[in-house]
mmCIF file with all atom_site columns, C-alpha atoms in Angstrom:
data_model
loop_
_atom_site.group_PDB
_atom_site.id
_atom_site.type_symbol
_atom_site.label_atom_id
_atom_site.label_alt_id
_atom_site.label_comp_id
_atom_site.label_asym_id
_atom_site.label_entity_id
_atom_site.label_seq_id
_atom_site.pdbx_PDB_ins_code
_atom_site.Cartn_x
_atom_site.Cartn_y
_atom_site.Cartn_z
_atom_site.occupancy
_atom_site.B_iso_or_equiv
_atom_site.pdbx_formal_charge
_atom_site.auth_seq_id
_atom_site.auth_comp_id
_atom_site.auth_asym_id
_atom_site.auth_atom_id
_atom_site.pdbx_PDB_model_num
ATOM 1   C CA . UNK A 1 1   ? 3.124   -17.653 6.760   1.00 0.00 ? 1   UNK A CA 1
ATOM 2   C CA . UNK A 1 2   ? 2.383   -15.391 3.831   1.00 0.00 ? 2   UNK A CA 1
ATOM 3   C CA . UNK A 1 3   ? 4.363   -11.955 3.408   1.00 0.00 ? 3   UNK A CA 1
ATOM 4   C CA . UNK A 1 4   ? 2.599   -9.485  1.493   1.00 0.00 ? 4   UNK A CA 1
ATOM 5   C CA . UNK A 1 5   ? 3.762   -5.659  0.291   1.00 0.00 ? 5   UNK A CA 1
ATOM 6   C CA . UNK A 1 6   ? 1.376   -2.753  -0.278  1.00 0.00 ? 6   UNK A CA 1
ATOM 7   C CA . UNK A 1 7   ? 2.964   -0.209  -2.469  1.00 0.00 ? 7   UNK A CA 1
ATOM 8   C CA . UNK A 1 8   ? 1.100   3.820   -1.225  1.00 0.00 ? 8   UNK A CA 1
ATOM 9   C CA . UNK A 1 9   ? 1.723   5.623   -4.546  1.00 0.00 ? 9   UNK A CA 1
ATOM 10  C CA . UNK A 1 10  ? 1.357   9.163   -3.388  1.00 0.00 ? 10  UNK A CA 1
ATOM 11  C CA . UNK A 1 11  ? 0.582   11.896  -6.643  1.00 0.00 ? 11  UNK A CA 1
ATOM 12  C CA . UNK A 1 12  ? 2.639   14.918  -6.343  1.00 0.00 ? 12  UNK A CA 1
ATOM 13  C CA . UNK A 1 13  ? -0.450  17.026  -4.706  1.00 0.00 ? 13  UNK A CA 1
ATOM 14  C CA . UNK A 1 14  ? -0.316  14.050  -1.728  1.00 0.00 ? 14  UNK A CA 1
ATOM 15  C CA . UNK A 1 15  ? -3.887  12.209  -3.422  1.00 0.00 ? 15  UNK A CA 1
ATOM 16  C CA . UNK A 1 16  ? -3.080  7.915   -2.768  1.00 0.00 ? 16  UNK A CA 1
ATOM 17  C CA . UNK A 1 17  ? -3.420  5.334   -6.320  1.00 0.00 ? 17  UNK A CA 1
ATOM 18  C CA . UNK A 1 18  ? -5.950  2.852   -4.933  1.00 0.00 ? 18  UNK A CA 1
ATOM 19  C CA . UNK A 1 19  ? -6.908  -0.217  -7.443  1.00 0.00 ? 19  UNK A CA 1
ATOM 20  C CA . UNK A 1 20  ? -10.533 -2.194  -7.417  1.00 0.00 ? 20  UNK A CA 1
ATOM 21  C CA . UNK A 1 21  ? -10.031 -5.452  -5.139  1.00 0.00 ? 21  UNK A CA 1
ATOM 22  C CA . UNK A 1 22  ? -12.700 -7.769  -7.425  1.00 0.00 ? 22  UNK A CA 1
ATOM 23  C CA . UNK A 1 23  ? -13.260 -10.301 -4.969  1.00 0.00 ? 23  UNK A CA 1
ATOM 24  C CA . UNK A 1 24  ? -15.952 -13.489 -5.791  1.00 0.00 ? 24  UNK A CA 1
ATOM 25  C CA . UNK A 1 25  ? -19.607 -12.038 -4.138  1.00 0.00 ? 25  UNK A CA 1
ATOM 26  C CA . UNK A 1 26  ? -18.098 -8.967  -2.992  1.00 0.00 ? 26  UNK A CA 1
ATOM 27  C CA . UNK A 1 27  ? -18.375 -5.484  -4.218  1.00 0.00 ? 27  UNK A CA 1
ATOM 28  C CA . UNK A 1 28  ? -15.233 -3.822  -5.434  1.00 0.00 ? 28  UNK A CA 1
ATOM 29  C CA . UNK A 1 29  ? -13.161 -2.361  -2.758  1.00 0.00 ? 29  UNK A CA 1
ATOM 30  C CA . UNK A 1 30  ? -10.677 0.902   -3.696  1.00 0.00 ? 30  UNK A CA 1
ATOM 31  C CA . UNK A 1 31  ? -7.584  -1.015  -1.997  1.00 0.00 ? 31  UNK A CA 1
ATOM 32  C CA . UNK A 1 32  ? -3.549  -0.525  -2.498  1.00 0.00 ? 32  UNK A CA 1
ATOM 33  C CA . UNK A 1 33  ? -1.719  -2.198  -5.494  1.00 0.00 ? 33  UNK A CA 1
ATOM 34  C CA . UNK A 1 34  ? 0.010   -5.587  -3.511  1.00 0.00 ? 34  UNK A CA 1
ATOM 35  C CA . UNK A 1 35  ? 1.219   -8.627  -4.193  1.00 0.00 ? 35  UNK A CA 1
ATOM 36  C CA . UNK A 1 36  ? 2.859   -11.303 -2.465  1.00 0.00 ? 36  UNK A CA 1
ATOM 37  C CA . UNK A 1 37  ? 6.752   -11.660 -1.786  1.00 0.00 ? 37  UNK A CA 1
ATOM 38  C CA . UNK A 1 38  ? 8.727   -14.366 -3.413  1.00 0.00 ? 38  UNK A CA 1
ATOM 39  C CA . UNK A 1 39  ? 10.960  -16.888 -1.397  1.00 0.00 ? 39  UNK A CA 1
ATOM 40  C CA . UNK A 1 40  ? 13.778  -15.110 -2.651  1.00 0.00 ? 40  UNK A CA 1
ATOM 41  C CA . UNK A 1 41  ? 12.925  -11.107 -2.718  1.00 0.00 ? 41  UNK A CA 1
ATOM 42  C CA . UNK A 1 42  ? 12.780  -9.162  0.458   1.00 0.00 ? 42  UNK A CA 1
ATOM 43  C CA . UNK A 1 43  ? 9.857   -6.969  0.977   1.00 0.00 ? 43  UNK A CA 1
ATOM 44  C CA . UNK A 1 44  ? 11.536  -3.969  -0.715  1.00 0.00 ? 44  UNK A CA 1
ATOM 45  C CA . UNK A 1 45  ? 12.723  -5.755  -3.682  1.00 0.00 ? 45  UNK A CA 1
ATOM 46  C CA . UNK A 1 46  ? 9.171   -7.577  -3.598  1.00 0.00 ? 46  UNK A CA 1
ATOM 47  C CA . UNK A 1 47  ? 7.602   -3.845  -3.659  1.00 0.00 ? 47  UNK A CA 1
ATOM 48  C CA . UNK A 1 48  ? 9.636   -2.185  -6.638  1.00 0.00 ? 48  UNK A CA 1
ATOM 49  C CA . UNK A 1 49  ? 8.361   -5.295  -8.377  1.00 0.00 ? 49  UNK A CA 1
ATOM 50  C CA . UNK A 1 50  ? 4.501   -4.390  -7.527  1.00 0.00 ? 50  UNK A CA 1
ATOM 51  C CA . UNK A 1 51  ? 5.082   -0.910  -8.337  1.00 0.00 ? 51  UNK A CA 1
ATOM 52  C CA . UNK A 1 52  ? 7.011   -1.581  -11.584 1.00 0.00 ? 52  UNK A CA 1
ATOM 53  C CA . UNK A 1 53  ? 3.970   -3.814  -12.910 1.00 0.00 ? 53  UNK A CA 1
ATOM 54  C CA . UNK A 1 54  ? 1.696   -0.917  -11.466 1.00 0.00 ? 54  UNK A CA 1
ATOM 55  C CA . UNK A 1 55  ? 3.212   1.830   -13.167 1.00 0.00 ? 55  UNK A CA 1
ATOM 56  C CA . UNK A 1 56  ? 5.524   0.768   -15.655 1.00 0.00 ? 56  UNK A CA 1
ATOM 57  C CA . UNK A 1 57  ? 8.097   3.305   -16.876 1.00 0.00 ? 57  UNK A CA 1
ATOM 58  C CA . UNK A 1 58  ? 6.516   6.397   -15.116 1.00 0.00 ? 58  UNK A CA 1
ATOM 59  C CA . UNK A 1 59  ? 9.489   8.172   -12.861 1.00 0.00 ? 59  UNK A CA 1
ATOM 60  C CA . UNK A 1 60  ? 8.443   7.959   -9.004  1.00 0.00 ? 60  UNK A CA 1
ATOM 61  C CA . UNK A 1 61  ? 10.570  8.700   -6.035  1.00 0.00 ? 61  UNK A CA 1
ATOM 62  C CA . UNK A 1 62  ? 10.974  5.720   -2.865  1.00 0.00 ? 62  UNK A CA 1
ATOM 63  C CA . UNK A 1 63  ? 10.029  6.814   0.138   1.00 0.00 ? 63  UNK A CA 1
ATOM 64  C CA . UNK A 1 64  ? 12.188  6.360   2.992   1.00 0.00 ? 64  UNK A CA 1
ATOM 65  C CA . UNK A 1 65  ? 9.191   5.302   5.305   1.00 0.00 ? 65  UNK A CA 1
ATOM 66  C CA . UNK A 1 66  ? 8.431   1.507   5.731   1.00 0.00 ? 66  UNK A CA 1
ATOM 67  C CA . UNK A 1 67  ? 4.715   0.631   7.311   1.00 0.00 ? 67  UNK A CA 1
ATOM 68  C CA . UNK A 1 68  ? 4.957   -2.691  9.111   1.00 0.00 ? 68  UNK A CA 1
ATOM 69  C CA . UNK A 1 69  ? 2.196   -5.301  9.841   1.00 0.00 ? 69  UNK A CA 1
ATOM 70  C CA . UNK A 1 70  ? 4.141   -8.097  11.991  1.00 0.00 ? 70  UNK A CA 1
ATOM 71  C CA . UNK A 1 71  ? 1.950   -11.733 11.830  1.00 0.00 ? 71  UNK A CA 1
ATOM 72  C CA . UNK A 1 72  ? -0.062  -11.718 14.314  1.00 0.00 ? 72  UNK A CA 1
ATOM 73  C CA . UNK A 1 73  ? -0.611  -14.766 17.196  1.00 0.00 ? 73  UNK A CA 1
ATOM 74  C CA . UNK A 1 74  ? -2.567  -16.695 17.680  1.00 0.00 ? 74  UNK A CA 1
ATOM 75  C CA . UNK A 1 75  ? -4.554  -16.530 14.256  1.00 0.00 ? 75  UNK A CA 1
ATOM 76  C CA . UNK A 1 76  ? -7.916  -17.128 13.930  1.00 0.00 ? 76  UNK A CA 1
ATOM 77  C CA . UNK A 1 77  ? -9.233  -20.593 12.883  1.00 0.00 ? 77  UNK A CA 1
ATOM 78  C CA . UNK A 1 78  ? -8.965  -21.360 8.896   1.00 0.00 ? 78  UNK A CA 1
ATOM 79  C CA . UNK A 1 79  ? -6.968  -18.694 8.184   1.00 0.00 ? 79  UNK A CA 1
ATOM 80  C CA . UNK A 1 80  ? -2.862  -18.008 7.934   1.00 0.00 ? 80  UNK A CA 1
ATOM 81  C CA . UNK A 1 81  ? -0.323  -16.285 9.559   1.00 0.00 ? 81  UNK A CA 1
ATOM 82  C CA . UNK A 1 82  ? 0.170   -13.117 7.388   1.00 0.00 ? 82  UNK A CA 1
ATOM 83  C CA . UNK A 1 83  ? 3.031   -10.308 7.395   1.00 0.00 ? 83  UNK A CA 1
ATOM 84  C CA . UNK A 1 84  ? 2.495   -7.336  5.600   1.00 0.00 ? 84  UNK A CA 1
ATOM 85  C CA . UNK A 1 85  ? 4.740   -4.291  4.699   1.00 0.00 ? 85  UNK A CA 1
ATOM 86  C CA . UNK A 1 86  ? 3.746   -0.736  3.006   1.00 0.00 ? 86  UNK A CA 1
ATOM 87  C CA . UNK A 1 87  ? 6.154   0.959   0.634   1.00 0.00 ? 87  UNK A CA 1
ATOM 88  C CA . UNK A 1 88  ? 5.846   4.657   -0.006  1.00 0.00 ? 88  UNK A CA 1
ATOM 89  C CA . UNK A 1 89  ? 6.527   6.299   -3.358  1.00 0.00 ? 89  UNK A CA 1
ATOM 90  C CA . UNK A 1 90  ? 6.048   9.181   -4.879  1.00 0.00 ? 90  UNK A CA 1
ATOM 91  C CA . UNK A 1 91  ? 5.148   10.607  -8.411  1.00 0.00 ? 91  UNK A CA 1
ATOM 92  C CA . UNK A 1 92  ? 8.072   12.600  -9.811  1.00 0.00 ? 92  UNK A CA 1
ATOM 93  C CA . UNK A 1 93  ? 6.568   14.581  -12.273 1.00 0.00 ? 93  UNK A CA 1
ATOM 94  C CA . UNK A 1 94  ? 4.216   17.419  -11.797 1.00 0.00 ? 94  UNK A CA 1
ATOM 95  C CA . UNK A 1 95  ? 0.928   17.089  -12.877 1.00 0.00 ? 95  UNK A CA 1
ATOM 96  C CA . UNK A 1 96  ? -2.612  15.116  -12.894 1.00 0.00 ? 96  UNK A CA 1
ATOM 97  C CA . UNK A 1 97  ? -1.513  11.596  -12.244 1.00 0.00 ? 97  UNK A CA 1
ATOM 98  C CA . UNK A 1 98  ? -2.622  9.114   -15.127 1.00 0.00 ? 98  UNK A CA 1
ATOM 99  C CA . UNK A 1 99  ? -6.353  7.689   -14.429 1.00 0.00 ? 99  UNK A CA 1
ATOM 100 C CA . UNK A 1 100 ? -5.173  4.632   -15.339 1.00 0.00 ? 100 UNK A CA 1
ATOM 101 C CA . UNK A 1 101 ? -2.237  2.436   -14.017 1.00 0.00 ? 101 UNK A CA 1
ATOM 102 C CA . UNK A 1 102 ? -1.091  -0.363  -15.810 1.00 0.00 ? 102 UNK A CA 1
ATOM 103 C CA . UNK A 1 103 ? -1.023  -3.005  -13.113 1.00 0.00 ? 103 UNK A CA 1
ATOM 104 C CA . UNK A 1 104 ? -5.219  -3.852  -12.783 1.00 0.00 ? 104 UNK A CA 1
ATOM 105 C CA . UNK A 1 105 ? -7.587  -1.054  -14.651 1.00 0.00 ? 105 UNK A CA 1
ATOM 106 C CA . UNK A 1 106 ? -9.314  1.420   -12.869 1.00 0.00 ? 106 UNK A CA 1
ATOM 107 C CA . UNK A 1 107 ? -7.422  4.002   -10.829 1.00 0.00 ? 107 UNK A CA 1
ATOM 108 C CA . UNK A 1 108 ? -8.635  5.949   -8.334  1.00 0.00 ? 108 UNK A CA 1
ATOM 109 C CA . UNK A 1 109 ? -7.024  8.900   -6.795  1.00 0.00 ? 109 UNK A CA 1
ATOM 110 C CA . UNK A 1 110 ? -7.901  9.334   -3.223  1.00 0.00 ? 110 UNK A CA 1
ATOM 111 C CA . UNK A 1 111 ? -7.438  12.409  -0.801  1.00 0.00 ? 111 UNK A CA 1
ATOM 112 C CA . UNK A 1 112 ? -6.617  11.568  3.055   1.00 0.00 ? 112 UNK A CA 1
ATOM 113 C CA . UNK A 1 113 ? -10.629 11.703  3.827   1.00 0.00 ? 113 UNK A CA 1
ATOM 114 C CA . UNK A 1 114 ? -10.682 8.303   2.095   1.00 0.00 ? 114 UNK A CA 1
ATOM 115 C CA . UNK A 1 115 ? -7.270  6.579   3.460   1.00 0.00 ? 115 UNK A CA 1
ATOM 116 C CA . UNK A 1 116 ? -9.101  5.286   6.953   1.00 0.00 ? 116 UNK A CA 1
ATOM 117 C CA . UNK A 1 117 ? -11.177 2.600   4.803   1.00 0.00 ? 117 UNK A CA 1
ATOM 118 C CA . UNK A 1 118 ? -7.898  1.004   3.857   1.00 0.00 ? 118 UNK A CA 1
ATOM 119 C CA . UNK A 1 119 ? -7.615  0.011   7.881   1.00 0.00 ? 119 UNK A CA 1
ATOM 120 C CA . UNK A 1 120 ? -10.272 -2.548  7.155   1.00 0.00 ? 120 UNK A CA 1
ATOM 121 C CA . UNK A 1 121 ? -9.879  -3.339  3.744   1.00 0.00 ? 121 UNK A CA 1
ATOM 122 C CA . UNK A 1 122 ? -6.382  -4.051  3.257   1.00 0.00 ? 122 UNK A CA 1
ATOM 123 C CA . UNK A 1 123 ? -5.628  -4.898  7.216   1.00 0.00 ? 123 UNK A CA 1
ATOM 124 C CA . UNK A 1 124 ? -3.295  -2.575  7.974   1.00 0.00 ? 124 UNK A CA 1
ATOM 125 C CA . UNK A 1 125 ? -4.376  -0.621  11.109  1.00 0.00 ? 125 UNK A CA 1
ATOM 126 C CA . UNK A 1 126 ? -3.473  2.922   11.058  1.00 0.00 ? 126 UNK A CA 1
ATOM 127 C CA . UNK A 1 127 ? -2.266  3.156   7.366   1.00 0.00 ? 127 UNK A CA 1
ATOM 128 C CA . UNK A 1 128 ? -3.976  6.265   7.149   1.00 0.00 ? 128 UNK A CA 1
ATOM 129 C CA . UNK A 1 129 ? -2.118  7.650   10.172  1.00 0.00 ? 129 UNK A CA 1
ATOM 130 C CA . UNK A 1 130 ? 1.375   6.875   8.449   1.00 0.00 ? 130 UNK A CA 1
ATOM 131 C CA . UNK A 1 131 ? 0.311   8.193   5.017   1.00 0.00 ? 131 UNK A CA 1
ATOM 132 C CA . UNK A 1 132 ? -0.923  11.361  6.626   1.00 0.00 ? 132 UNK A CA 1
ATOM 133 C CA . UNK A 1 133 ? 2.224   11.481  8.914   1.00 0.00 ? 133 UNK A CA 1
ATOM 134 C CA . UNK A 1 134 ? 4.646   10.605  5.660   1.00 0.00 ? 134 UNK A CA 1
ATOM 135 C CA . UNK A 1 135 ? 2.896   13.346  3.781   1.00 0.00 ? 135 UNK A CA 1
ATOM 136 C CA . UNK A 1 136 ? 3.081   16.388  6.614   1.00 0.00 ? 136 UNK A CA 1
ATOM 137 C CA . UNK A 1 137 ? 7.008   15.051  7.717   1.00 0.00 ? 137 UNK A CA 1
ATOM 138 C CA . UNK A 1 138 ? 6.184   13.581  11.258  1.00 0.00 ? 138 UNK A CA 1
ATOM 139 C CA . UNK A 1 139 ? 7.006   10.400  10.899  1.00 0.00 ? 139 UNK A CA 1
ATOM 140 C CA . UNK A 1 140 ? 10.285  9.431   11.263  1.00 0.00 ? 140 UNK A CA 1
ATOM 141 C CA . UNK A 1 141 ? 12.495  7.679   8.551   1.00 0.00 ? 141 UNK A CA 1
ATOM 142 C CA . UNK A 1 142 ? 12.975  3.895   8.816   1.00 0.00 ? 142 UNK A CA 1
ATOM 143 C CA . UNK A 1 143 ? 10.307  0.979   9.765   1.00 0.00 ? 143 UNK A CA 1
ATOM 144 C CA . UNK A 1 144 ? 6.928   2.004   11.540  1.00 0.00 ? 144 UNK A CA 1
ATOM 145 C CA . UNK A 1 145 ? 4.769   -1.003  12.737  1.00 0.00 ? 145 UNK A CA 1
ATOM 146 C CA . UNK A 1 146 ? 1.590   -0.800  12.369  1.00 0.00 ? 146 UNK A CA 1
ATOM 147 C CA . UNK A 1 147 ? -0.917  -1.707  15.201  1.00 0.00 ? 147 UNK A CA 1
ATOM 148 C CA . UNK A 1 148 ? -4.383  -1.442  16.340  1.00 0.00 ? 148 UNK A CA 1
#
């Protein structure tokens, strides 16, 4: 099974950091910074680690909001069981975010019109739902799984 974190960097006027996914005969994607979780991390520990590379030095604020993707069964033919978890942070300073992250090039900042492509993209059903939810303070503190 392979555990994967998404890390939702949120600027302080609520836009989202989305990186280009370059994938082999595919056109970039605008997808969350992620990585995969070591055999001796847990997912939060596994997701300051992502955001660290992402960001380097640059204050930001955790979210206490965790998005959950549980593996689902059974799984399709030729491919693996897959759990993935969503960390929100936040920008603590004021002002335009940087347009570029260290972690992989081009940043994009993205307003909610553009988080429901991420349902597809990164495979997390109703991300946008929690990062709007997160952002206007109805969604309660603590883990939130995320389902179609």
């Amino acid at each position: 099974m392979r555990r994967v974190v998404f890390v939702a960097l949120l600027s302080r006027d609520g836009r989202l950091a989305l990186v280009a996914d370059y994938l082999p005969g595919v056109p970039p994607r605008w997808v969350l910074p992620s990585g995969s979780v070591r055999a001796t991390e847990t997912y939060r520990e596994a997701a300051v680690r992502v955001l660290r590379d992402a960001v380097g030095a640059m204050p930001v604020r955790g979210g206490a909001v965790e998005g959950c993707r549980w593996a689902q069964v059974p799984v399709p033919v030729g491919r693996s069981r897959r759990e993935a978890h969503v960390f929100v942070f936040r920008l603590a300073e004021a002002g335009d975010p940087p347009d570029h992250l260290s972690w992989r090039g081009t940043t994009r900042w993205a307003g909610p019109e553009q988080w429901q492509e991420l349902r597809a993209w990164c495979d997390l059903p109703n991300v946008d739902v929690l990062l709007t939810g997160y952002l206007e303070g109805w969604i309660p503190d603590g883990r939130i799984t995320l389902e179609p």
